[in-house]
Each structure stands twice: as C-alpha cells, then as structure tokens.
C-alpha cells in the first residue's frame, strides 16, 4: 500500500509536467482539430465619411444584423435588427453575406444564399431593405435561387441592375418591373461579367457600371466562342463520369473578343464604344464613369507592354486618347503585394474633383505614384522617392496614404504625401512597429484600421487615429491564439541576406529548430514561389505547420529571387521577363549554395524543397536542374509546361509564343525531367480550373518516358487550393509531412 501511495504521489507530481510538455508540442492532429483558431475581422464599411463604420454581427437571436460603431467613441447602434430580416410569412432570417448602402443611405442591398463561381461566391440572392419603412423585398424573385450577380443601386436609388445568365437586367424598386437590357448572353456571349481569364488575371468580376445620372449602363461584352474548351472530369459523384467544360485561353491561343457597350435606359438604345484595334488582340481591364457623359477606359495590348487610357463622350460620341504608358517588358494593371489587400476593381483613382487620376508606374526605376490630368495627360510625380510604393492605402482631397518599406522589403509601413506633388513623403507608422502593417484609411483621413502581423505573432486589428498614430481601441487582438502560441515550444526566426553572382542580394527568412544548437547539423526545407505574383520572405506569421516542423528539428527557409514583387526597384522585378523558370530557378540554386556556406549548421546532404502553384513549378525545376543541391521535392499544383497555362499570365511575363517559343520551353520543368535523381512527390487536384490536372499528367508521362521513379497523389474534384471535402487539408499536409520526414529525416 505504501509503495502504491508513493507511486500515486509521484504521478501527481509528474503528470502536470507531462501534460505541459505535451501541450508545448504541435502535431497535425492538433493543428487540424480546431484547437487553434486565429480570428479575422469581419468586412466593414466606412460610413459618415469615416466618423463611423458598419459591420455585420450576430445578434442576440443568433441571426446576423447590421450595426454601426462611432469611430472615436465605439458607441454602438443597430442599423438593422435581425428580426427585421425575416420575409413576410417566414420565421427564418435571410442571412447576410455582404451589404451595401444606396447612395443616400436610405436603403440597403443585402447579398445572401450565395454559390461559388470559380474562386469566389459571386452568385446569390439580393434583398433590398428600406431603412425608413423597414420593408424587405427580394430582387428578381421569379428567377431561380442563388442566380443573380453584382446587384447595384442607381444613383437616384429608384432602380437596381444585376446580371442573370450573362445578361443585364434593371428592376424598378417602386413597381417591381424588370427590364432585360441585353438578350445575347449564353454559352458563348457574356454581358456584365467576365470570362475565366479576366477574373483570374485581372481580378475582374463585376462587369457593369451605372452612370451618375442613372440613365445609362456601361458594361463589358465578351464573345468566347473562339476560345478553346478544356474539360475537367468529375468521376466521383455518379456512376458515370461528368465532363466539366471550361473555356480557357491557353498560351499562344487567342483570348476572348471584348468590347464595351452603353445602354440608354430612356431610349433603350445600345451603342458600342469604338475603341481602336482588334477586339481580340487587346484587353480592356478597366472602365469607369468620370461624369454623367464621360467614360474612362483602359486598354492593354496583347503583349501587355502598352497601356492606353481613353475618354469617351457618350453624347458627342467622341473617343480621345489621354494617356499612354509603354514598357520594354510588361505594364502592371494590378500590383501584387502583401499590402495590396486582395482583388479589387481596376478603376483608376480619381482626384481633384475628377479632373485627374492616379497611376502607379515603374518607368523611372521605382514604382511611383503619378497624377495624370484628364484634359492634357500631364503627369505630376507625387512620390519623388528612391524607394518603391507597395500599394495605396487611402486618400482624401488633399493627401494620399500609401504602404512602403524603403530599407526592409520584408516589412510594410504607412506613409503619406500631398496630392499637389509639392510635399515630401513622411512615415506615419511609428519606428517601434515592425512586421507587416496594412492600413485601411477612412475617407476623411482621420482614422484607419491597422492589420498587424509579425513572424511569430498572428494578425491583430487596431483602430488608429492617424494624426498621432494613436490606438483608439483593439478590434481583434487574438489574445487566446497568442496565449496558445505562448504555451508552445517556439522557434526563433531570423531574416538574412546572401549575395550571388553579379552582386545580386537575395533576401531570406529562416525558421530555426526549437532548442537550436549551432554546433549541430540540421535538415533544411526550402519553401519557394519565385514568380512575379508573390513574395515569401516576409515578416508575417509563419504558421503552425512551420512551427511543428521546427519542433521536429527542421530549418525552414524562404527566399525571394529576382522577379518576385519585392520592393527592390523595377529592374529587380522586371529582370524575369522571358526568363520565368530560368533566372528565378538559377537564383534560388545559387542562393542555396551560399546558405550552405554561410550557415554551417545546415546539412547540405539533407535538403528538401517544396512549393505550391508557381512554387510547385519552381520545385520541379530545382529538383530536375540542380540534383546536386536538392535531394527531395514536394511539388503541389505546379505548371510543368508553360504552353498549357492561361495566356494572360504567361504571355505577360514571357512574351508571345509566336515570337519566342524557345523561352517557354527553356522555362518549363518538363524540359528537364530527365535530370531527376532524387525523391519527387507530385500533388494535384483533378478539378483544378487554374493549373489543370493535365499539367501533372504530362509530366508523369515524361518521367515515365525517362524511366524516372516518383510518387504522385491526385485529389479527386479538388480545385487549385485543394481544400474541398472533409479532412482534405489534414490529409494533404499529413502526406507532405510524412514524405518529408521519410526522405529528409531529422536524424541522419
């Protein structure tokens, strides 16, 4: 008995320590158990010029409602109670996925019951709520559920326009009368929205614009009849397979034919804007109204190295070229950056009472903001700095706010300058702040929502008074998540630089193993992307999977080669032109060798590399071309052959196939598959509408032809993100982890 009591006492002493030790270690089961939840911030809208903001919250009934907060005091008021969002005769709320105000703030347009169109849920139901009468009415009630797109109020809020089955409709809010404005929409003709390639590569979804008078509607029209159809196959939802057609323009193939129409709601007349040049060999990524009779239109040639901005007077029917921008490489419409905040319309920002617009260009070696006069085309440099502007965060009628990081491309801070081009840029983010700081500035320039993240800290959200950069309150501090992280054994994160040939400096981020010992040697996992659409060596949260691998004893390294959208000047970013798959892979390989020389604790005999999408392509290239450096590769959803990717992206960075076909072959991993010597894991979703599963099958065939052994995994009916279906992400990361640990073990 005495011995048993001693054992029990010992267990009571050691058990808490064992539990603490267990809690300090991550596993895939823990990561995907729901234990760790990093909270975001619900989408909010500035109202009252920034003196308040509106947001969707869950009310006391458990249903969503729309509330408003005073920015300075935090005083809360309810705009729409959840009880008022129940249609007559129903006890169920319609729900709220997003909302918008009418121009005079007397009505709300509520989007709900949505369905997915490729990447985003853009089809759904729309309801109008009258804030004065508390009446709730559904738009297009006769149409099928979840079938309307992009509903918007007219300026006088008497009408709403929307897209149904690729045609435009207008509904009178007083009478309920619905008028069909176009009747050509269908399989081959698209009105009021965009084809797959425009959505993917220009971020274009909402394809029509009300005029300020409410009497005209301007819209995009696509003829996709000549675009080739790619078929994905659904093999799992029926005993017979089902083909899924996707009209997708590949490299060297003509894009859709596109034009802009203007419908006069008074006369029912439809006119086409007479933009010069081929409707097939030119893109129209941007269109907006300047005033009641003038459109502002952006035209990009097929090479994407010439941007022309036109004005079109719909009354005089006069088209005028007001601005032209030419590059030897490519002209960016959308600037990919960690601070860019995701997709948005490609509208040019109008300033000075709509007499000028803002344009970011790289013609002088840096990415700068210029103001362009609409009447003369005269350019005024607003940011005469020797550093890049990352993105625009907001503006008033006097000032413009932008993100930049002159000395450290891994971080982002807020700056401001005046709109006259006579002031100096000044930093608003305090020096004490590090990491990635992204601001959503209020229209009056008094406030901002700050999203802050660092390598070992999750996102937090703060309401800031901008003049003194004083925090008014924390909107979401993720305190529970931070506490959970604090209970874990955490690695150290180090930012570094290595020099390669020609004095090129490569930036990197290194996550060191927990309990790091510089006298030991550790296996390394390089994480790569390497193309113009993203950077990876940034000072934002590293994520739980990386922390888990560091606990297991891995060094994890992210590096950004030339061609990535780092804030290191135009020459850095544009040097990859016609060299995707060549210069970026070479930079990564040379930088890896310098890493081995610089950090003696990394074992050059235990080197793995992994990446997704462009990073999947990079992984394949590195494993095939540099087998002396990389022994193991995990390639997810990569483009193995550049000729099968979409033409807008690939031709932007590689030129036209007819002019330089060798560049496309030189940059494609499939060209070098015979060089495989190490361990390769290929992973792809079979219904990837972005990088088609065809990419994996073509590479598999070539590896078979070359008698190369490899491992592959196909995820049925999963898209490019490989997340659909129960347990998919956990399964995927279990696969990646097991493959890494087997072929690049911690213990040599």
PDB file of C-alpha atoms in Angstrom, residues 117-383:
ATOM      1  CA  UNK A 117     -18.246  30.785 -59.397  1.00  0.00           C
ATOM      2  CA  UNK A 118     -14.659  29.561 -59.776  1.00  0.00           C
ATOM      3  CA  UNK A 119     -12.777  31.243 -56.933  1.00  0.00           C
ATOM      4  CA  UNK A 120     -15.480  33.286 -55.227  1.00  0.00           C
ATOM      5  CA  UNK A 121     -19.163  33.110 -54.327  1.00  0.00           C
ATOM      6  CA  UNK A 122     -20.499  35.716 -56.756  1.00  0.00           C
ATOM      7  CA  UNK A 123     -23.947  34.272 -57.461  1.00  0.00           C
ATOM      8  CA  UNK A 124     -26.677  34.571 -54.886  1.00  0.00           C
ATOM      9  CA  UNK A 125     -29.880  36.278 -53.770  1.00  0.00           C
ATOM     10  CA  UNK A 126     -30.266  40.026 -53.311  1.00  0.00           C
ATOM     11  CA  UNK A 127     -32.715  41.771 -50.991  1.00  0.00           C
ATOM     12  CA  UNK A 128     -33.499  45.466 -50.590  1.00  0.00           C
ATOM     13  CA  UNK A 129     -34.203  46.745 -47.091  1.00  0.00           C
ATOM     14  CA  UNK A 130     -35.780  50.185 -46.762  1.00  0.00           C
ATOM     15  CA  UNK A 131     -34.397  51.811 -43.613  1.00  0.00           C
ATOM     16  CA  UNK A 132     -37.334  54.253 -43.401  1.00  0.00           C
ATOM     17  CA  UNK A 133     -40.197  51.792 -43.788  1.00  0.00           C
ATOM     18  CA  UNK A 134     -38.465  48.588 -42.585  1.00  0.00           C
ATOM     19  CA  UNK A 135     -39.734  46.855 -45.721  1.00  0.00           C
ATOM     20  CA  UNK A 136     -37.777  43.887 -47.069  1.00  0.00           C
ATOM     21  CA  UNK A 137     -38.129  42.921 -50.728  1.00  0.00           C
ATOM     22  CA  UNK A 138     -36.321  40.301 -52.776  1.00  0.00           C
ATOM     23  CA  UNK A 139     -34.950  41.240 -56.180  1.00  0.00           C
ATOM     24  CA  UNK A 140     -35.586  39.006 -59.182  1.00  0.00           C
ATOM     25  CA  UNK A 141     -37.883  36.815 -57.149  1.00  0.00           C
ATOM     26  CA  UNK A 142     -39.044  34.971 -60.255  1.00  0.00           C
ATOM     27  CA  UNK A 143     -35.505  33.874 -61.080  1.00  0.00           C
ATOM     28  CA  UNK A 144     -34.012  30.693 -59.602  1.00  0.00           C
ATOM     29  CA  UNK A 145     -32.389  30.873 -56.161  1.00  0.00           C
ATOM     30  CA  UNK A 146     -28.728  31.916 -55.980  1.00  0.00           C
ATOM     31  CA  UNK A 147     -28.623  33.072 -59.595  1.00  0.00           C
ATOM     32  CA  UNK A 148     -28.174  36.874 -59.561  1.00  0.00           C
ATOM     33  CA  UNK A 149     -24.830  38.658 -59.723  1.00  0.00           C
ATOM     34  CA  UNK A 150     -23.430  42.112 -58.801  1.00  0.00           C
ATOM     35  CA  UNK A 151     -26.673  43.948 -57.995  1.00  0.00           C
ATOM     36  CA  UNK A 152     -26.144  47.718 -57.609  1.00  0.00           C
ATOM     37  CA  UNK A 153     -28.349  50.736 -56.901  1.00  0.00           C
ATOM     38  CA  UNK A 154     -28.717  53.515 -59.447  1.00  0.00           C
ATOM     39  CA  UNK A 155     -27.592  56.944 -58.247  1.00  0.00           C
ATOM     40  CA  UNK A 156     -31.185  58.009 -57.540  1.00  0.00           C
ATOM     41  CA  UNK A 157     -31.813  54.645 -55.776  1.00  0.00           C
ATOM     42  CA  UNK A 158     -35.030  54.039 -57.727  1.00  0.00           C
ATOM     43  CA  UNK A 159     -33.591  51.082 -59.632  1.00  0.00           C
ATOM     44  CA  UNK A 160     -31.212  48.168 -59.222  1.00  0.00           C
ATOM     45  CA  UNK A 161     -29.284  46.496 -62.032  1.00  0.00           C
ATOM     46  CA  UNK A 162     -27.946  42.943 -61.930  1.00  0.00           C
ATOM     47  CA  UNK A 163     -26.727  40.082 -64.107  1.00  0.00           C
ATOM     48  CA  UNK A 164     -28.668  36.883 -64.663  1.00  0.00           C
ATOM     49  CA  UNK A 165     -27.438  34.139 -67.010  1.00  0.00           C
ATOM     50  CA  UNK A 166     -24.909  36.504 -68.640  1.00  0.00           C
ATOM     51  CA  UNK A 167     -27.491  39.193 -69.429  1.00  0.00           C
ATOM     52  CA  UNK A 168     -28.181  42.544 -67.783  1.00  0.00           C
ATOM     53  CA  UNK A 169     -31.465  43.419 -66.094  1.00  0.00           C
ATOM     54  CA  UNK A 170     -32.837  46.502 -64.370  1.00  0.00           C
ATOM     55  CA  UNK A 171     -35.551  46.291 -61.715  1.00  0.00           C
ATOM     56  CA  UNK A 172     -37.706  49.271 -60.738  1.00  0.00           C
ATOM     57  CA  UNK A 173     -37.878  49.351 -56.947  1.00  0.00           C
ATOM     58  CA  UNK A 174     -41.272  51.052 -56.817  1.00  0.00           C
ATOM     59  CA  UNK A 175     -43.170  48.991 -59.381  1.00  0.00           C
ATOM     60  CA  UNK A 176     -41.115  45.784 -59.345  1.00  0.00           C
ATOM     61  CA  UNK A 177     -40.975  45.887 -63.148  1.00  0.00           C
ATOM     62  CA  UNK A 178     -37.957  44.059 -64.577  1.00  0.00           C
ATOM     63  CA  UNK A 179     -36.437  45.151 -67.898  1.00  0.00           C
ATOM     64  CA  UNK A 180     -33.967  42.961 -69.769  1.00  0.00           C
ATOM     65  CA  UNK A 181     -31.281  45.207 -71.262  1.00  0.00           C
ATOM     66  CA  UNK A 182     -29.310  42.611 -73.233  1.00  0.00           C
ATOM     67  CA  UNK A 183     -30.522  39.369 -74.739  1.00  0.00           C
ATOM     68  CA  UNK A 184     -27.397  37.863 -76.275  1.00  0.00           C
ATOM     69  CA  UNK A 185     -25.989  36.192 -73.161  1.00  0.00           C
ATOM     70  CA  UNK A 186     -25.468  32.470 -73.127  1.00  0.00           C
ATOM     71  CA  UNK A 187     -22.848  29.823 -73.752  1.00  0.00           C
ATOM     72  CA  UNK A 188     -20.636  31.984 -75.963  1.00  0.00           C
ATOM     73  CA  UNK A 189     -21.636  35.561 -75.095  1.00  0.00           C
ATOM     74  CA  UNK A 190     -21.110  37.163 -71.672  1.00  0.00           C
ATOM     75  CA  UNK A 191     -22.647  40.509 -70.690  1.00  0.00           C
ATOM     76  CA  UNK A 192     -21.997  42.293 -67.406  1.00  0.00           C
ATOM     77  CA  UNK A 193     -19.362  39.942 -66.019  1.00  0.00           C
ATOM     78  CA  UNK A 194     -16.101  38.359 -67.202  1.00  0.00           C
ATOM     79  CA  UNK A 195     -14.596  35.209 -68.626  1.00  0.00           C
ATOM     80  CA  UNK A 196     -12.343  32.923 -66.594  1.00  0.00           C
ATOM     81  CA  UNK A 197      -9.065  34.523 -67.660  1.00  0.00           C
ATOM     82  CA  UNK A 198     -10.097  38.101 -66.835  1.00  0.00           C
ATOM     83  CA  UNK A 199     -11.323  37.007 -63.415  1.00  0.00           C
ATOM     84  CA  UNK A 200      -8.138  35.105 -62.655  1.00  0.00           C
ATOM     85  CA  UNK A 201      -5.551  37.503 -64.060  1.00  0.00           C
ATOM     86  CA  UNK A 202      -7.139  40.964 -63.840  1.00  0.00           C
ATOM     87  CA  UNK A 203      -9.258  40.363 -60.738  1.00  0.00           C
ATOM     88  CA  UNK A 204     -12.275  41.410 -62.819  1.00  0.00           C
ATOM     89  CA  UNK A 205     -15.695  40.120 -61.787  1.00  0.00           C
ATOM     90  CA  UNK A 206     -18.299  42.877 -61.650  1.00  0.00           C
ATOM     91  CA  UNK A 207     -18.737  43.805 -65.313  1.00  0.00           C
ATOM     92  CA  UNK A 208     -21.070  46.821 -65.449  1.00  0.00           C
ATOM     93  CA  UNK A 209     -21.219  50.411 -64.186  1.00  0.00           C
ATOM     94  CA  UNK A 210     -24.154  52.780 -63.582  1.00  0.00           C
ATOM     95  CA  UNK A 211     -23.703  56.307 -64.935  1.00  0.00           C
ATOM     96  CA  UNK A 212     -24.005  59.088 -62.320  1.00  0.00           C
ATOM     97  CA  UNK A 213     -27.285  60.163 -63.935  1.00  0.00           C
ATOM     98  CA  UNK A 214     -28.764  56.681 -63.634  1.00  0.00           C
ATOM     99  CA  UNK A 215     -29.838  56.869 -67.271  1.00  0.00           C
ATOM    100  CA  UNK A 216     -27.030  54.781 -68.788  1.00  0.00           C
ATOM    101  CA  UNK A 217     -25.402  51.497 -68.010  1.00  0.00           C
ATOM    102  CA  UNK A 218     -21.931  50.715 -69.372  1.00  0.00           C
ATOM    103  CA  UNK A 219     -20.856  47.069 -69.492  1.00  0.00           C
ATOM    104  CA  UNK A 220     -18.308  44.607 -70.809  1.00  0.00           C
ATOM    105  CA  UNK A 221     -19.349  42.176 -73.542  1.00  0.00           C
ATOM    106  CA  UNK A 222     -17.329  39.025 -74.243  1.00  0.00           C
ATOM    107  CA  UNK A 223     -17.522  36.689 -77.194  1.00  0.00           C
ATOM    108  CA  UNK A 224     -15.801  33.495 -76.066  1.00  0.00           C
ATOM    109  CA  UNK A 225     -16.970  31.334 -78.979  1.00  0.00           C
ATOM    110  CA  UNK A 226     -13.448  31.046 -80.415  1.00  0.00           C
ATOM    111  CA  UNK A 227     -11.810  30.214 -77.073  1.00  0.00           C
ATOM    112  CA  UNK A 228     -10.828  26.574 -76.688  1.00  0.00           C
ATOM    113  CA  UNK A 229     -12.750  24.419 -74.216  1.00  0.00           C
ATOM    114  CA  UNK A 230     -10.849  22.475 -71.598  1.00  0.00           C
ATOM    115  CA  UNK A 231     -12.717  19.607 -69.937  1.00  0.00           C
ATOM    116  CA  UNK A 232     -12.308  18.597 -66.340  1.00  0.00           C
ATOM    117  CA  UNK A 233     -13.851  15.290 -65.281  1.00  0.00           C
ATOM    118  CA  UNK A 234     -15.976  14.523 -62.230  1.00  0.00           C
ATOM    119  CA  UNK A 235     -15.566  10.789 -61.619  1.00  0.00           C
ATOM    120  CA  UNK A 236     -16.915  10.552 -58.091  1.00  0.00           C
ATOM    121  CA  UNK A 237     -20.427  11.983 -57.871  1.00  0.00           C
ATOM    122  CA  UNK A 238     -22.093   9.489 -60.191  1.00  0.00           C
ATOM    123  CA  UNK A 239     -21.526   6.048 -61.616  1.00  0.00           C
ATOM    124  CA  UNK A 240     -20.948   7.808 -64.932  1.00  0.00           C
ATOM    125  CA  UNK A 241     -18.292  10.464 -65.266  1.00  0.00           C
ATOM    126  CA  UNK A 242     -19.377  14.035 -65.924  1.00  0.00           C
ATOM    127  CA  UNK A 243     -17.329  16.423 -68.057  1.00  0.00           C
ATOM    128  CA  UNK A 244     -16.981  19.994 -66.760  1.00  0.00           C
ATOM    129  CA  UNK A 245     -16.332  22.385 -69.661  1.00  0.00           C
ATOM    130  CA  UNK A 246     -14.186  25.464 -69.156  1.00  0.00           C
ATOM    131  CA  UNK A 247     -13.488  27.961 -71.923  1.00  0.00           C
ATOM    132  CA  UNK A 248      -9.873  28.738 -71.132  1.00  0.00           C
ATOM    133  CA  UNK A 249      -7.438  30.576 -73.452  1.00  0.00           C
ATOM    134  CA  UNK A 250      -4.018  28.947 -73.266  1.00  0.00           C
ATOM    135  CA  UNK A 251      -0.619  30.326 -74.252  1.00  0.00           C
ATOM    136  CA  UNK A 252      -0.470  31.186 -77.953  1.00  0.00           C
ATOM    137  CA  UNK A 253      -4.251  30.899 -78.328  1.00  0.00           C
ATOM    138  CA  UNK A 254      -6.387  33.973 -78.929  1.00  0.00           C
ATOM    139  CA  UNK A 255      -8.172  35.461 -75.914  1.00  0.00           C
ATOM    140  CA  UNK A 256     -11.863  36.339 -75.874  1.00  0.00           C
ATOM    141  CA  UNK A 257     -13.180  39.132 -78.044  1.00  0.00           C
ATOM    142  CA  UNK A 258     -14.145  42.008 -75.762  1.00  0.00           C
ATOM    143  CA  UNK A 259     -15.933  45.318 -76.218  1.00  0.00           C
ATOM    144  CA  UNK A 260     -17.773  47.885 -74.119  1.00  0.00           C
ATOM    145  CA  UNK A 261     -21.415  48.769 -74.632  1.00  0.00           C
ATOM    146  CA  UNK A 262     -23.560  51.582 -73.266  1.00  0.00           C
ATOM    147  CA  UNK A 263     -27.313  51.098 -72.827  1.00  0.00           C
ATOM    148  CA  UNK A 264     -29.537  54.166 -72.630  1.00  0.00           C
ATOM    149  CA  UNK A 265     -32.392  53.309 -70.260  1.00  0.00           C
ATOM    150  CA  UNK A 266     -34.532  56.151 -71.604  1.00  0.00           C
ATOM    151  CA  UNK A 267     -34.330  55.259 -75.297  1.00  0.00           C
ATOM    152  CA  UNK A 268     -33.346  51.557 -74.959  1.00  0.00           C
ATOM    153  CA  UNK A 269     -30.545  52.282 -77.455  1.00  0.00           C
ATOM    154  CA  UNK A 270     -27.374  50.171 -77.222  1.00  0.00           C
ATOM    155  CA  UNK A 271     -24.143  51.648 -78.581  1.00  0.00           C
ATOM    156  CA  UNK A 272     -20.668  50.129 -78.723  1.00  0.00           C
ATOM    157  CA  UNK A 273     -17.668  52.264 -77.797  1.00  0.00           C
ATOM    158  CA  UNK A 274     -15.450  52.491 -80.942  1.00  0.00           C
ATOM    159  CA  UNK A 275     -12.123  51.632 -79.304  1.00  0.00           C
ATOM    160  CA  UNK A 276      -9.387  51.259 -81.960  1.00  0.00           C
ATOM    161  CA  UNK A 277      -7.629  47.969 -82.525  1.00  0.00           C
ATOM    162  CA  UNK A 278      -8.666  44.354 -82.585  1.00  0.00           C
ATOM    163  CA  UNK A 279     -11.250  43.280 -80.005  1.00  0.00           C
ATOM    164  CA  UNK A 280      -9.295  40.021 -79.725  1.00  0.00           C
ATOM    165  CA  UNK A 281      -5.696  41.267 -79.628  1.00  0.00           C
ATOM    166  CA  UNK A 282      -6.349  43.903 -76.953  1.00  0.00           C
ATOM    167  CA  UNK A 283      -7.582  43.662 -73.376  1.00  0.00           C
ATOM    168  CA  UNK A 284      -9.952  46.074 -71.620  1.00  0.00           C
ATOM    169  CA  UNK A 285      -9.169  45.588 -67.909  1.00  0.00           C
ATOM    170  CA  UNK A 286     -10.695  48.849 -66.611  1.00  0.00           C
ATOM    171  CA  UNK A 287     -13.727  51.057 -67.291  1.00  0.00           C
ATOM    172  CA  UNK A 288     -15.476  53.689 -65.161  1.00  0.00           C
ATOM    173  CA  UNK A 289     -17.553  56.872 -65.339  1.00  0.00           C
ATOM    174  CA  UNK A 290     -15.900  60.254 -64.805  1.00  0.00           C
ATOM    175  CA  UNK A 291     -19.146  62.226 -65.011  1.00  0.00           C
ATOM    176  CA  UNK A 292     -22.658  61.837 -66.428  1.00  0.00           C
ATOM    177  CA  UNK A 293     -21.499  61.606 -70.019  1.00  0.00           C
ATOM    178  CA  UNK A 294     -17.852  60.526 -69.944  1.00  0.00           C
ATOM    179  CA  UNK A 295     -16.289  57.081 -69.623  1.00  0.00           C
ATOM    180  CA  UNK A 296     -12.659  56.390 -68.704  1.00  0.00           C
ATOM    181  CA  UNK A 297     -11.398  53.204 -70.376  1.00  0.00           C
ATOM    182  CA  UNK A 298      -8.125  51.299 -70.012  1.00  0.00           C
ATOM    183  CA  UNK A 299      -6.839  49.311 -72.985  1.00  0.00           C
ATOM    184  CA  UNK A 300      -3.895  46.906 -72.830  1.00  0.00           C
ATOM    185  CA  UNK A 301      -2.349  45.337 -75.917  1.00  0.00           C
ATOM    186  CA  UNK A 302      -1.869  41.575 -76.276  1.00  0.00           C
ATOM    187  CA  UNK A 303       1.816  41.881 -75.328  1.00  0.00           C
ATOM    188  CA  UNK A 304       0.694  43.770 -72.185  1.00  0.00           C
ATOM    189  CA  UNK A 305       3.528  46.252 -72.619  1.00  0.00           C
ATOM    190  CA  UNK A 306       1.381  49.222 -73.723  1.00  0.00           C
ATOM    191  CA  UNK A 307      -1.426  50.758 -71.680  1.00  0.00           C
ATOM    192  CA  UNK A 308      -3.687  53.326 -73.334  1.00  0.00           C
ATOM    193  CA  UNK A 309      -6.272  55.309 -71.379  1.00  0.00           C
ATOM    194  CA  UNK A 310      -9.210  56.744 -73.323  1.00  0.00           C
ATOM    195  CA  UNK A 311     -12.100  59.042 -72.526  1.00  0.00           C
ATOM    196  CA  UNK A 312     -15.382  58.543 -74.369  1.00  0.00           C
ATOM    197  CA  UNK A 313     -18.102  61.196 -74.519  1.00  0.00           C
ATOM    198  CA  UNK A 314     -21.354  59.256 -74.941  1.00  0.00           C
ATOM    199  CA  UNK A 315     -23.250  62.322 -76.189  1.00  0.00           C
ATOM    200  CA  UNK A 316     -20.707  63.641 -78.694  1.00  0.00           C
ATOM    201  CA  UNK A 317     -19.633  60.029 -79.380  1.00  0.00           C
ATOM    202  CA  UNK A 318     -16.049  61.236 -79.189  1.00  0.00           C
ATOM    203  CA  UNK A 319     -13.149  58.984 -78.207  1.00  0.00           C
ATOM    204  CA  UNK A 320      -9.937  60.644 -77.030  1.00  0.00           C
ATOM    205  CA  UNK A 321      -6.578  59.154 -76.080  1.00  0.00           C
ATOM    206  CA  UNK A 322      -5.366  60.913 -72.925  1.00  0.00           C
ATOM    207  CA  UNK A 323      -2.542  58.716 -71.616  1.00  0.00           C
ATOM    208  CA  UNK A 324      -0.124  56.096 -72.868  1.00  0.00           C
ATOM    209  CA  UNK A 325       2.366  54.019 -70.919  1.00  0.00           C
ATOM    210  CA  UNK A 326       4.926  51.737 -72.583  1.00  0.00           C
ATOM    211  CA  UNK A 327       7.421  49.266 -71.113  1.00  0.00           C
ATOM    212  CA  UNK A 328      10.018  47.013 -72.724  1.00  0.00           C
ATOM    213  CA  UNK A 329       8.736  44.209 -70.509  1.00  0.00           C
ATOM    214  CA  UNK A 330       5.163  44.492 -69.222  1.00  0.00           C
ATOM    215  CA  UNK A 331       2.808  47.078 -67.749  1.00  0.00           C
ATOM    216  CA  UNK A 332       1.120  46.137 -64.488  1.00  0.00           C
ATOM    217  CA  UNK A 333      -2.578  46.843 -64.024  1.00  0.00           C
ATOM    218  CA  UNK A 334      -2.749  45.203 -60.615  1.00  0.00           C
ATOM    219  CA  UNK A 335       0.344  45.270 -58.395  1.00  0.00           C
ATOM    220  CA  UNK A 336       0.695  42.047 -56.423  1.00  0.00           C
ATOM    221  CA  UNK A 337       1.943  42.780 -52.925  1.00  0.00           C
ATOM    222  CA  UNK A 338       1.405  41.590 -49.381  1.00  0.00           C
ATOM    223  CA  UNK A 339      -0.179  45.004 -48.714  1.00  0.00           C
ATOM    224  CA  UNK A 340      -2.479  45.100 -51.730  1.00  0.00           C
ATOM    225  CA  UNK A 341      -5.445  43.691 -49.824  1.00  0.00           C
ATOM    226  CA  UNK A 342      -6.650  41.165 -52.383  1.00  0.00           C
ATOM    227  CA  UNK A 343      -8.673  41.636 -55.540  1.00  0.00           C
ATOM    228  CA  UNK A 344     -10.420  44.881 -56.308  1.00  0.00           C
ATOM    229  CA  UNK A 345     -11.817  46.616 -59.369  1.00  0.00           C
ATOM    230  CA  UNK A 346      -9.190  48.067 -61.683  1.00  0.00           C
ATOM    231  CA  UNK A 347     -10.720  51.548 -61.528  1.00  0.00           C
ATOM    232  CA  UNK A 348      -8.253  54.408 -61.634  1.00  0.00           C
ATOM    233  CA  UNK A 349      -8.480  56.583 -58.528  1.00  0.00           C
ATOM    234  CA  UNK A 350      -9.986  59.951 -59.485  1.00  0.00           C
ATOM    235  CA  UNK A 351      -8.765  63.102 -57.716  1.00  0.00           C
ATOM    236  CA  UNK A 352      -9.050  66.906 -57.927  1.00  0.00           C
ATOM    237  CA  UNK A 353     -12.828  66.875 -58.487  1.00  0.00           C
ATOM    238  CA  UNK A 354     -12.458  64.132 -61.093  1.00  0.00           C
ATOM    239  CA  UNK A 355     -10.110  66.217 -63.230  1.00  0.00           C
ATOM    240  CA  UNK A 356      -7.203  63.792 -62.818  1.00  0.00           C
ATOM    241  CA  UNK A 357      -6.447  60.185 -61.951  1.00  0.00           C
ATOM    242  CA  UNK A 358      -3.676  58.378 -60.080  1.00  0.00           C
ATOM    243  CA  UNK A 359      -1.463  55.815 -61.725  1.00  0.00           C
ATOM    244  CA  UNK A 360       1.424  53.789 -60.293  1.00  0.00           C
ATOM    245  CA  UNK A 361       4.196  53.289 -62.856  1.00  0.00           C
ATOM    246  CA  UNK A 362       7.751  51.943 -62.935  1.00  0.00           C
ATOM    247  CA  UNK A 363       9.184  53.903 -65.853  1.00  0.00           C
ATOM    248  CA  UNK A 364      11.743  55.735 -63.695  1.00  0.00           C
ATOM    249  CA  UNK A 365      13.220  52.686 -61.983  1.00  0.00           C
ATOM    250  CA  UNK A 366      10.967  52.734 -58.919  1.00  0.00           C
ATOM    251  CA  UNK A 367       7.247  52.167 -58.524  1.00  0.00           C
ATOM    252  CA  UNK A 368       5.895  55.675 -58.038  1.00  0.00           C
ATOM    253  CA  UNK A 369       2.501  57.347 -57.878  1.00  0.00           C
ATOM    254  CA  UNK A 370       1.758  59.893 -60.589  1.00  0.00           C
ATOM    255  CA  UNK A 371      -1.213  62.195 -61.011  1.00  0.00           C
ATOM    256  CA  UNK A 372      -2.393  62.444 -64.621  1.00  0.00           C
ATOM    257  CA  UNK A 373      -4.565  65.345 -65.814  1.00  0.00           C
ATOM    258  CA  UNK A 374      -7.567  64.152 -67.837  1.00  0.00           C
ATOM    259  CA  UNK A 375      -7.567  67.073 -70.265  1.00  0.00           C
ATOM    260  CA  UNK A 376      -3.850  67.246 -71.080  1.00  0.00           C
ATOM    261  CA  UNK A 377      -2.351  63.953 -69.942  1.00  0.00           C
ATOM    262  CA  UNK A 378       0.237  65.927 -67.981  1.00  0.00           C
ATOM    263  CA  UNK A 379       1.925  63.815 -65.284  1.00  0.00           C
ATOM    264  CA  UNK A 380       2.826  65.035 -61.812  1.00  0.00           C
ATOM    265  CA  UNK A 381       5.118  62.862 -59.680  1.00  0.00           C
ATOM    266  CA  UNK A 382       3.634  62.579 -56.189  1.00  0.00           C
ATOM    267  CA  UNK A 383       6.277  60.309 -54.647  1.00  0.00           C
TER     268      UNK A 383
END
